[in-house]
PDB file of C-alpha atoms in Angstrom:
ATOM      1  CA  MET B   1     204.300   7.466 169.321  1.00  0.00           C
ATOM      2  CA  THR B   2     204.067  11.222 168.904  1.00  0.00           C
ATOM      3  CA  SER B   3     206.589  13.206 166.885  1.00  0.00           C
ATOM      4  CA  THR B   4     207.902  14.706 170.116  1.00  0.00           C
ATOM      5  CA  GLU B   5     208.466  11.244 171.585  1.00  0.00           C
ATOM      6  CA  TYR B   6     210.195  10.122 168.391  1.00  0.00           C
ATOM      7  CA  VAL B   7     212.657  13.017 168.470  1.00  0.00           C
ATOM      8  CA  ALA B   8     213.273  12.563 172.205  1.00  0.00           C
ATOM      9  CA  GLY B   9     214.000   8.896 171.550  1.00  0.00           C
ATOM     10  CA  LEU B  10     216.663   9.763 169.002  1.00  0.00           C
ATOM     11  CA  PHE B  11     218.643  11.556 171.701  1.00  0.00           C
ATOM     12  CA  ASP B  12     217.997   9.113 174.548  1.00  0.00           C
ATOM     13  CA  LEU B  13     221.277   7.366 175.400  1.00  0.00           C
ATOM     14  CA  THR B  14     219.798   5.067 178.036  1.00  0.00           C
ATOM     15  CA  GLY B  15     221.556   1.723 177.683  1.00  0.00           C
ATOM     16  CA  HIS B  16     224.610   3.174 175.927  1.00  0.00           C
ATOM     17  CA  VAL B  17     228.019   2.582 177.506  1.00  0.00           C
ATOM     18  CA  GLY B  18     231.100   4.584 176.656  1.00  0.00           C
ATOM     19  CA  ILE B  19     234.537   5.824 177.629  1.00  0.00           C
ATOM     20  CA  ILE B  20     235.851   9.377 177.824  1.00  0.00           C
ATOM     21  CA  THR B  21     239.414  10.424 178.573  1.00  0.00           C
ATOM     22  CA  GLY B  22     240.038  13.504 180.700  1.00  0.00           C
ATOM     23  CA  GLY B  23     236.417  13.925 181.717  1.00  0.00           C
ATOM     24  CA  SER B  24     236.943  15.356 185.194  1.00  0.00           C
ATOM     25  CA  ARG B  25     237.106  19.051 184.377  1.00  0.00           C
ATOM     26  CA  GLY B  26     236.819  21.671 181.660  1.00  0.00           C
ATOM     27  CA  LEU B  27     235.366  20.542 178.349  1.00  0.00           C
ATOM     28  CA  GLY B  28     235.392  16.928 179.508  1.00  0.00           C
ATOM     29  CA  PHE B  29     233.234  17.766 182.514  1.00  0.00           C
ATOM     30  CA  GLY B  30     230.669  19.458 180.243  1.00  0.00           C
ATOM     31  CA  GLN B  31     230.520  16.410 178.006  1.00  0.00           C
ATOM     32  CA  VAL B  32     230.098  13.975 180.883  1.00  0.00           C
ATOM     33  CA  LYS B  33     227.284  16.073 182.350  1.00  0.00           C
ATOM     34  CA  VAL B  34     225.279  16.143 179.115  1.00  0.00           C
ATOM     35  CA  LEU B  35     225.819  12.479 178.254  1.00  0.00           C
ATOM     36  CA  THR B  36     224.929  11.177 181.711  1.00  0.00           C
ATOM     37  CA  ASP B  37     221.851  13.426 181.751  1.00  0.00           C
ATOM     38  CA  ALA B  38     220.886  11.752 178.463  1.00  0.00           C
ATOM     39  CA  GLY B  39     221.074   8.352 180.168  1.00  0.00           C
ATOM     40  CA  ALA B  40     224.489   7.083 179.069  1.00  0.00           C
ATOM     41  CA  THR B  41     226.823   5.198 181.371  1.00  0.00           C
ATOM     42  CA  VAL B  42     230.189   6.938 181.077  1.00  0.00           C
ATOM     43  CA  TYR B  43     233.547   5.614 182.250  1.00  0.00           C
ATOM     44  CA  ASN B  44     235.947   8.482 182.836  1.00  0.00           C
ATOM     45  CA  LEU B  45     239.617   7.564 182.416  1.00  0.00           C
ATOM     46  CA  ASP B  46     241.574  10.292 184.167  1.00  0.00           C
ATOM     47  CA  LEU B  47     244.269  10.823 186.778  1.00  0.00           C
ATOM     48  CA  ILE B  48     242.025  13.347 188.547  1.00  0.00           C
ATOM     49  CA  PRO B  49     238.839  12.184 190.331  1.00  0.00           C
ATOM     50  CA  HIS B  50     235.531  13.642 189.200  1.00  0.00           C
ATOM     51  CA  SER B  51     233.872  16.283 191.347  1.00  0.00           C
ATOM     52  CA  ASP B  52     230.184  15.656 190.633  1.00  0.00           C
ATOM     53  CA  GLU B  53     229.022  13.325 193.386  1.00  0.00           C
ATOM     54  CA  GLN B  54     225.422  13.276 192.133  1.00  0.00           C
ATOM     55  CA  MET B  55     226.396  11.695 188.819  1.00  0.00           C
ATOM     56  CA  ILE B  56     228.499   9.151 190.672  1.00  0.00           C
ATOM     57  CA  ARG B  57     225.662   8.301 193.093  1.00  0.00           C
ATOM     58  CA  GLU B  58     223.187   7.865 190.257  1.00  0.00           C
ATOM     59  CA  GLY B  59     225.501   5.306 188.696  1.00  0.00           C
ATOM     60  CA  HIS B  60     225.863   7.011 185.314  1.00  0.00           C
ATOM     61  CA  LEU B  61     229.485   8.028 185.923  1.00  0.00           C
ATOM     62  CA  ILE B  62     232.297   5.702 186.890  1.00  0.00           C
ATOM     63  CA  ASP B  63     235.733   7.199 187.520  1.00  0.00           C
ATOM     64  CA  ILE B  64     238.754   5.039 186.780  1.00  0.00           C
ATOM     65  CA  ARG B  65     242.126   6.442 187.749  1.00  0.00           C
ATOM     66  CA  CYS B  66     244.260   5.692 184.732  1.00  0.00           C
ATOM     67  CA  ASP B  67     247.258   7.049 182.843  1.00  0.00           C
ATOM     68  CA  VAL B  68     245.922   6.984 179.291  1.00  0.00           C
ATOM     69  CA  THR B  69     249.469   6.813 177.902  1.00  0.00           C
ATOM     70  CA  ASP B  70     249.994   3.454 179.641  1.00  0.00           C
ATOM     71  CA  TYR B  71     248.444   1.401 176.864  1.00  0.00           C
ATOM     72  CA  ASP B  72     248.754  -1.959 178.625  1.00  0.00           C
ATOM     73  CA  ALA B  73     246.840  -0.523 181.588  1.00  0.00           C
ATOM     74  CA  VAL B  74     244.236   1.021 179.279  1.00  0.00           C
ATOM     75  CA  GLU B  75     243.718  -2.287 177.483  1.00  0.00           C
ATOM     76  CA  LYS B  76     243.188  -4.017 180.831  1.00  0.00           C
ATOM     77  CA  VAL B  77     240.682  -1.350 181.935  1.00  0.00           C
ATOM     78  CA  VAL B  78     238.731  -1.558 178.679  1.00  0.00           C
ATOM     79  CA  LYS B  79     238.501  -5.346 178.955  1.00  0.00           C
ATOM     80  CA  GLU B  80     237.222  -5.018 182.525  1.00  0.00           C
ATOM     81  CA  ILE B  81     234.577  -2.495 181.431  1.00  0.00           C
ATOM     82  CA  VAL B  82     233.354  -4.786 178.666  1.00  0.00           C
ATOM     83  CA  GLU B  83     233.328  -7.803 180.980  1.00  0.00           C
ATOM     84  CA  LYS B  84     231.137  -5.850 183.406  1.00  0.00           C
ATOM     85  CA  GLU B  85     228.829  -4.090 180.938  1.00  0.00           C
ATOM     86  CA  ARG B  86     228.811  -6.699 178.143  1.00  0.00           C
ATOM     87  CA  GLN B  87     229.110  -3.865 175.601  1.00  0.00           C
ATOM     88  CA  LEU B  88     231.000  -0.734 174.553  1.00  0.00           C
ATOM     89  CA  ASP B  89     229.254   1.789 172.328  1.00  0.00           C
ATOM     90  CA  PHE B  90     231.457   4.871 172.169  1.00  0.00           C
ATOM     91  CA  LEU B  91     234.892   6.311 172.807  1.00  0.00           C
ATOM     92  CA  ILE B  92     235.536  10.030 173.279  1.00  0.00           C
ATOM     93  CA  ASN B  93     239.192  11.045 173.061  1.00  0.00           C
ATOM     94  CA  ASN B  94     239.035  14.279 175.033  1.00  0.00           C
ATOM     95  CA  ALA B  95     242.372  14.388 176.895  1.00  0.00           C
ATOM     96  CA  GLY B  96     244.919  16.797 175.477  1.00  0.00           C
ATOM     97  CA  ILE B  97     247.776  19.072 176.497  1.00  0.00           C
ATOM     98  CA  THR B  98     249.790  22.002 175.188  1.00  0.00           C
ATOM     99  CA  PHE B  99     252.818  24.104 176.115  1.00  0.00           C
ATOM    100  CA  LYS B 100     253.723  27.601 174.988  1.00  0.00           C
ATOM    101  CA  CYS B 101     257.168  28.183 173.479  1.00  0.00           C
ATOM    102  CA  ARG B 102     258.518  29.404 170.155  1.00  0.00           C
ATOM    103  CA  ALA B 103     259.114  26.689 167.556  1.00  0.00           C
ATOM    104  CA  GLU B 104     262.893  27.168 167.320  1.00  0.00           C
ATOM    105  CA  GLU B 105     263.240  26.773 171.092  1.00  0.00           C
ATOM    106  CA  PHE B 106     260.592  24.141 171.830  1.00  0.00           C
ATOM    107  CA  PRO B 107     261.860  21.479 174.301  1.00  0.00           C
ATOM    108  CA  LEU B 108     261.978  18.113 172.560  1.00  0.00           C
ATOM    109  CA  ASP B 109     260.729  16.230 175.607  1.00  0.00           C
ATOM    110  CA  ARG B 110     257.646  18.481 175.649  1.00  0.00           C
ATOM    111  CA  LEU B 111     257.202  17.904 171.922  1.00  0.00           C
ATOM    112  CA  ASP B 112     257.235  14.130 172.395  1.00  0.00           C
ATOM    113  CA  LYS B 113     254.724  14.299 175.269  1.00  0.00           C
ATOM    114  CA  ILE B 114     252.286  16.472 173.308  1.00  0.00           C
ATOM    115  CA  ILE B 115     252.474  14.137 170.311  1.00  0.00           C
ATOM    116  CA  GLN B 116     251.923  11.138 172.574  1.00  0.00           C
ATOM    117  CA  ILE B 117     248.877  12.499 174.406  1.00  0.00           C
ATOM    118  CA  ASN B 118     247.216  14.482 171.610  1.00  0.00           C
ATOM    119  CA  LEU B 119     247.721  12.097 168.695  1.00  0.00           C
ATOM    120  CA  LYS B 120     249.190   8.693 169.546  1.00  0.00           C
ATOM    121  CA  THR B 121     246.869   8.088 172.492  1.00  0.00           C
ATOM    122  CA  PRO B 122     243.615   8.726 170.543  1.00  0.00           C
ATOM    123  CA  TYR B 123     244.838   6.246 167.934  1.00  0.00           C
ATOM    124  CA  MET B 124     245.827   3.665 170.531  1.00  0.00           C
ATOM    125  CA  LEU B 125     242.537   3.952 172.425  1.00  0.00           C
ATOM    126  CA  ALA B 126     240.544   3.630 169.215  1.00  0.00           C
ATOM    127  CA  ARG B 127     242.604   0.575 168.321  1.00  0.00           C
ATOM    128  CA  ILE B 128     242.064  -0.994 171.751  1.00  0.00           C
ATOM    129  CA  CYS B 129     238.304  -0.299 171.681  1.00  0.00           C
ATOM    130  CA  TYR B 130     237.808  -1.353 168.050  1.00  0.00           C
ATOM    131  CA  PRO B 131     236.803  -5.017 168.565  1.00  0.00           C
ATOM    132  CA  TYR B 132     234.107  -4.001 171.050  1.00  0.00           C
ATOM    133  CA  LEU B 133     232.804  -0.924 169.226  1.00  0.00           C
ATOM    134  CA  LYS B 134     232.215  -2.902 166.039  1.00  0.00           C
ATOM    135  CA  GLN B 135     229.765  -5.088 167.970  1.00  0.00           C
ATOM    136  CA  SER B 136     227.662  -2.183 169.290  1.00  0.00           C
ATOM    137  CA  GLU B 137     223.947  -2.518 168.625  1.00  0.00           C
ATOM    138  CA  TYR B 138     223.756   1.292 168.428  1.00  0.00           C
ATOM    139  CA  ILE B 139     226.631   1.637 165.887  1.00  0.00           C
ATOM    140  CA  GLY B 140     230.012   2.211 167.515  1.00  0.00           C
ATOM    141  CA  ARG B 141     231.337   5.773 167.671  1.00  0.00           C
ATOM    142  CA  VAL B 142     234.808   7.246 168.007  1.00  0.00           C
ATOM    143  CA  ILE B 143     234.944  11.012 168.567  1.00  0.00           C
ATOM    144  CA  THR B 144     238.175  12.928 169.128  1.00  0.00           C
ATOM    145  CA  ILE B 145     238.640  16.527 170.201  1.00  0.00           C
ATOM    146  CA  SER B 146     240.448  18.501 167.494  1.00  0.00           C
ATOM    147  CA  SER B 147     240.864  22.291 167.564  1.00  0.00           C
ATOM    148  CA  MET B 148     240.676  25.582 165.703  1.00  0.00           C
ATOM    149  CA  ALA B 149     244.465  25.175 165.586  1.00  0.00           C
ATOM    150  CA  ALA B 150     243.990  22.425 163.005  1.00  0.00           C
ATOM    151  CA  TYR B 151     242.760  25.098 160.599  1.00  0.00           C
ATOM    152  CA  MET B 152     244.543  28.303 161.507  1.00  0.00           C
ATOM    153  CA  GLY B 153     247.887  27.672 163.187  1.00  0.00           C
ATOM    154  CA  PHE B 154     248.536  29.463 166.471  1.00  0.00           C
ATOM    155  CA  THR B 155     251.893  31.018 167.289  1.00  0.00           C
ATOM    156  CA  GLY B 156     253.907  29.585 170.165  1.00  0.00           C
ATOM    157  CA  VAL B 157     252.159  26.204 170.207  1.00  0.00           C
ATOM    158  CA  LEU B 158     253.453  24.492 167.056  1.00  0.00           C
ATOM    159  CA  PRO B 159     253.265  20.905 168.429  1.00  0.00           C
ATOM    160  CA  TYR B 160     249.637  21.553 169.398  1.00  0.00           C
ATOM    161  CA  ASP B 161     248.937  22.830 165.861  1.00  0.00           C
ATOM    162  CA  MET B 162     250.646  19.735 164.438  1.00  0.00           C
ATOM    163  CA  THR B 163     248.839  17.202 166.583  1.00  0.00           C
ATOM    164  CA  LYS B 164     245.392  18.730 166.191  1.00  0.00           C
ATOM    165  CA  SER B 165     245.874  18.752 162.416  1.00  0.00           C
ATOM    166  CA  GLY B 166     246.863  15.118 162.811  1.00  0.00           C
ATOM    167  CA  VAL B 167     243.555  14.405 164.561  1.00  0.00           C
ATOM    168  CA  LEU B 168     241.775  15.348 161.330  1.00  0.00           C
ATOM    169  CA  GLY B 169     243.879  12.815 159.434  1.00  0.00           C
ATOM    170  CA  LEU B 170     243.255  10.202 162.121  1.00  0.00           C
ATOM    171  CA  THR B 171     239.512  10.829 161.916  1.00  0.00           C
ATOM    172  CA  ARG B 172     239.313  10.570 158.134  1.00  0.00           C
ATOM    173  CA  GLY B 173     241.650   7.587 157.956  1.00  0.00           C
ATOM    174  CA  LEU B 174     239.816   5.563 160.601  1.00  0.00           C
ATOM    175  CA  ALA B 175     236.437   6.496 159.115  1.00  0.00           C
ATOM    176  CA  GLU B 176     237.563   5.109 155.766  1.00  0.00           C
ATOM    177  CA  GLU B 177     239.243   2.028 157.187  1.00  0.00           C
ATOM    178  CA  TRP B 178     236.342   1.131 159.500  1.00  0.00           C
ATOM    179  CA  LYS B 179     233.481   2.151 157.200  1.00  0.00           C
ATOM    180  CA  ASN B 180     232.306  -1.456 156.884  1.00  0.00           C
ATOM    181  CA  ASP B 181     232.838  -2.284 160.563  1.00  0.00           C
ATOM    182  CA  ASN B 182     229.763  -0.681 162.159  1.00  0.00           C
ATOM    183  CA  ILE B 183     231.813   2.276 163.471  1.00  0.00           C
ATOM    184  CA  LEU B 184     231.408   5.998 162.794  1.00  0.00           C
ATOM    185  CA  VAL B 185     234.461   8.204 163.362  1.00  0.00           C
ATOM    186  CA  ASN B 186     234.261  11.990 163.745  1.00  0.00           C
ATOM    187  CA  SER B 187     235.954  14.859 165.564  1.00  0.00           C
ATOM    188  CA  VAL B 188     234.891  18.106 167.221  1.00  0.00           C
ATOM    189  CA  ALA B 189     236.852  21.383 167.092  1.00  0.00           C
ATOM    190  CA  PRO B 190     236.169  23.626 170.107  1.00  0.00           C
ATOM    191  CA  GLY B 191     236.650  27.371 170.122  1.00  0.00           C
ATOM    192  CA  TRP B 192     237.109  29.470 173.266  1.00  0.00           C
ATOM    193  CA  PHE B 193     235.195  28.122 176.256  1.00  0.00           C
ATOM    194  CA  ILE B 194     234.833  29.175 179.858  1.00  0.00           C
ATOM    195  CA  THR B 195     236.890  26.683 181.844  1.00  0.00           C
ATOM    196  CA  LYS B 196     238.863  27.051 185.049  1.00  0.00           C
ATOM    197  CA  LEU B 197     242.168  26.992 183.165  1.00  0.00           C
ATOM    198  CA  ASN B 198     241.030  29.657 180.696  1.00  0.00           C
ATOM    199  CA  GLU B 199     239.625  31.829 183.475  1.00  0.00           C
ATOM    200  CA  GLU B 200     242.959  31.681 185.319  1.00  0.00           C
ATOM    201  CA  MET B 201     244.833  32.527 182.124  1.00  0.00           C
ATOM    202  CA  PHE B 202     242.537  35.459 181.313  1.00  0.00           C
ATOM    203  CA  GLU B 203     242.843  36.769 184.865  1.00  0.00           C
ATOM    204  CA  LYS B 204     246.616  36.930 184.424  1.00  0.00           C
ATOM    205  CA  ASN B 205     246.380  38.237 180.835  1.00  0.00           C
ATOM    206  CA  PRO B 206     243.315  40.503 180.379  1.00  0.00           C
ATOM    207  CA  ASP B 207     244.544  41.587 176.942  1.00  0.00           C
ATOM    208  CA  ARG B 208     244.440  37.984 175.774  1.00  0.00           C
ATOM    209  CA  LYS B 209     240.836  37.682 176.935  1.00  0.00           C
ATOM    210  CA  ALA B 210     239.881  40.754 174.901  1.00  0.00           C
ATOM    211  CA  ALA B 211     241.744  39.380 171.885  1.00  0.00           C
ATOM    212  CA  ALA B 212     240.021  35.991 172.192  1.00  0.00           C
ATOM    213  CA  LEU B 213     236.591  37.623 172.405  1.00  0.00           C
ATOM    214  CA  ALA B 214     237.328  39.501 169.194  1.00  0.00           C
ATOM    215  CA  LYS B 215     237.935  36.297 167.229  1.00  0.00           C
ATOM    216  CA  PRO B 216     234.538  34.548 166.921  1.00  0.00           C
ATOM    217  CA  MET B 217     231.475  35.900 165.177  1.00  0.00           C
ATOM    218  CA  LEU B 218     229.580  35.487 168.450  1.00  0.00           C
ATOM    219  CA  PRO B 219     230.810  37.990 171.068  1.00  0.00           C
ATOM    220  CA  HIS B 220     230.984  35.594 174.014  1.00  0.00           C
ATOM    221  CA  PHE B 221     232.721  32.416 175.123  1.00  0.00           C
ATOM    222  CA  GLY B 222     231.081  29.015 174.952  1.00  0.00           C
ATOM    223  CA  ASP B 223     229.906  26.923 177.881  1.00  0.00           C
ATOM    224  CA  PRO B 224     231.492  23.433 178.128  1.00  0.00           C
ATOM    225  CA  VAL B 225     228.037  21.821 178.000  1.00  0.00           C
ATOM    226  CA  GLU B 226     227.764  23.127 174.423  1.00  0.00           C
ATOM    227  CA  ILE B 227     230.531  20.718 173.447  1.00  0.00           C
ATOM    228  CA  GLY B 228     228.466  18.110 175.280  1.00  0.00           C
ATOM    229  CA  TYR B 229     225.472  18.922 173.084  1.00  0.00           C
ATOM    230  CA  MET B 230     227.529  18.266 169.947  1.00  0.00           C
ATOM    231  CA  MET B 231     228.759  14.995 171.435  1.00  0.00           C
ATOM    232  CA  LEU B 232     225.173  14.038 172.230  1.00  0.00           C
ATOM    233  CA  PHE B 233     224.192  14.669 168.614  1.00  0.00           C
ATOM    234  CA  LEU B 234     227.121  12.628 167.277  1.00  0.00           C
ATOM    235  CA  LEU B 235     226.295   9.723 169.607  1.00  0.00           C
ATOM    236  CA  SER B 236     222.562   9.856 168.898  1.00  0.00           C
ATOM    237  CA  GLY B 237     220.313   8.152 166.405  1.00  0.00           C
ATOM    238  CA  ALA B 238     220.187  11.441 164.496  1.00  0.00           C
ATOM    239  CA  SER B 239     223.777  11.157 163.209  1.00  0.00           C
ATOM    240  CA  THR B 240     223.968   7.689 161.670  1.00  0.00           C
ATOM    241  CA  TYR B 241     224.951   9.008 158.207  1.00  0.00           C
ATOM    242  CA  LEU B 242     227.906  11.096 159.417  1.00  0.00           C
ATOM    243  CA  THR B 243     231.495   9.853 159.449  1.00  0.00           C
ATOM    244  CA  GLY B 244     234.952  11.194 158.668  1.00  0.00           C
ATOM    245  CA  GLN B 245     233.925  14.756 159.535  1.00  0.00           C
ATOM    246  CA  ASP B 246     235.199  17.480 161.854  1.00  0.00           C
ATOM    247  CA  PHE B 247     232.547  19.641 163.522  1.00  0.00           C
ATOM    248  CA  PRO B 248     233.649  23.088 164.769  1.00  0.00           C
ATOM    249  CA  VAL B 249     231.854  24.392 167.855  1.00  0.00           C
ATOM    250  CA  ASP B 250     233.598  27.741 167.926  1.00  0.00           C
ATOM    251  CA  GLY B 251     231.095  30.578 167.758  1.00  0.00           C
ATOM    252  CA  GLY B 252     232.061  31.152 164.131  1.00  0.00           C
ATOM    253  CA  ALA B 253     235.791  31.654 164.785  1.00  0.00           C
ATOM    254  CA  ILE B 254     237.034  29.505 161.900  1.00  0.00           C
ATOM    255  CA  PRO B 255     234.922  31.095 159.126  1.00  0.00           C
ATOM    256  CA  HIS B 256     235.445  34.547 160.672  1.00  0.00           C
ATOM    257  CA  GLY B 257     239.225  34.068 160.526  1.00  0.00           C
ATOM    258  CA  PHE B 258     241.990  35.020 162.920  1.00  0.00           C
TER     259      PHE B 258
END
């Protein structure tokens, strides 16, 4: 085996089976694209069908329409996946929501929904997947999307700030609790990326686009596949000594400061 073949083998996910939530668009779409290109079989739990027919035809992507806050339904889906594949190697908690409103006026029903989707659901999915991940021959992985908001606090989105800070606690706590269970637990903090939702927002608010571009050290937005590259690294054989960590992919926004 040449050195090039050895390195390529580290990042080959052929034979790996995993679950992602909210993988049909935006950052989730970028992750699914990279991971399926690397050979992984990815089950996308989402209420929105995926748009990439090629990945579906090639059999690397399986869409399952599912409300990830319906934990009984999720448990049933996970059991069906494991019965079919005979394994589960990774879970990516990508789904998340926010809502913009000042803290003193924030609707409590919105607060509860953000806490449920951004924090409770990643915990519940990890809990449901735990007995299968611990049996993975590749070392089980749990990766959750955090945010720059976990470090810097953004105005008008306090529940988002709260829940993304909570993801860091979830990551460290699970990493410690499952350290002897053949499971690595990490999180990834995205910066500003070009997604359909962001493009629509910037079109309506050009000043916000200029302000966002001024934040990172790098003077451009990220491409969603760049989050996929970090996920590939954290699922690969090159990251087997990493757990309990948060990995910013933000163009230098966090060290640069807001």
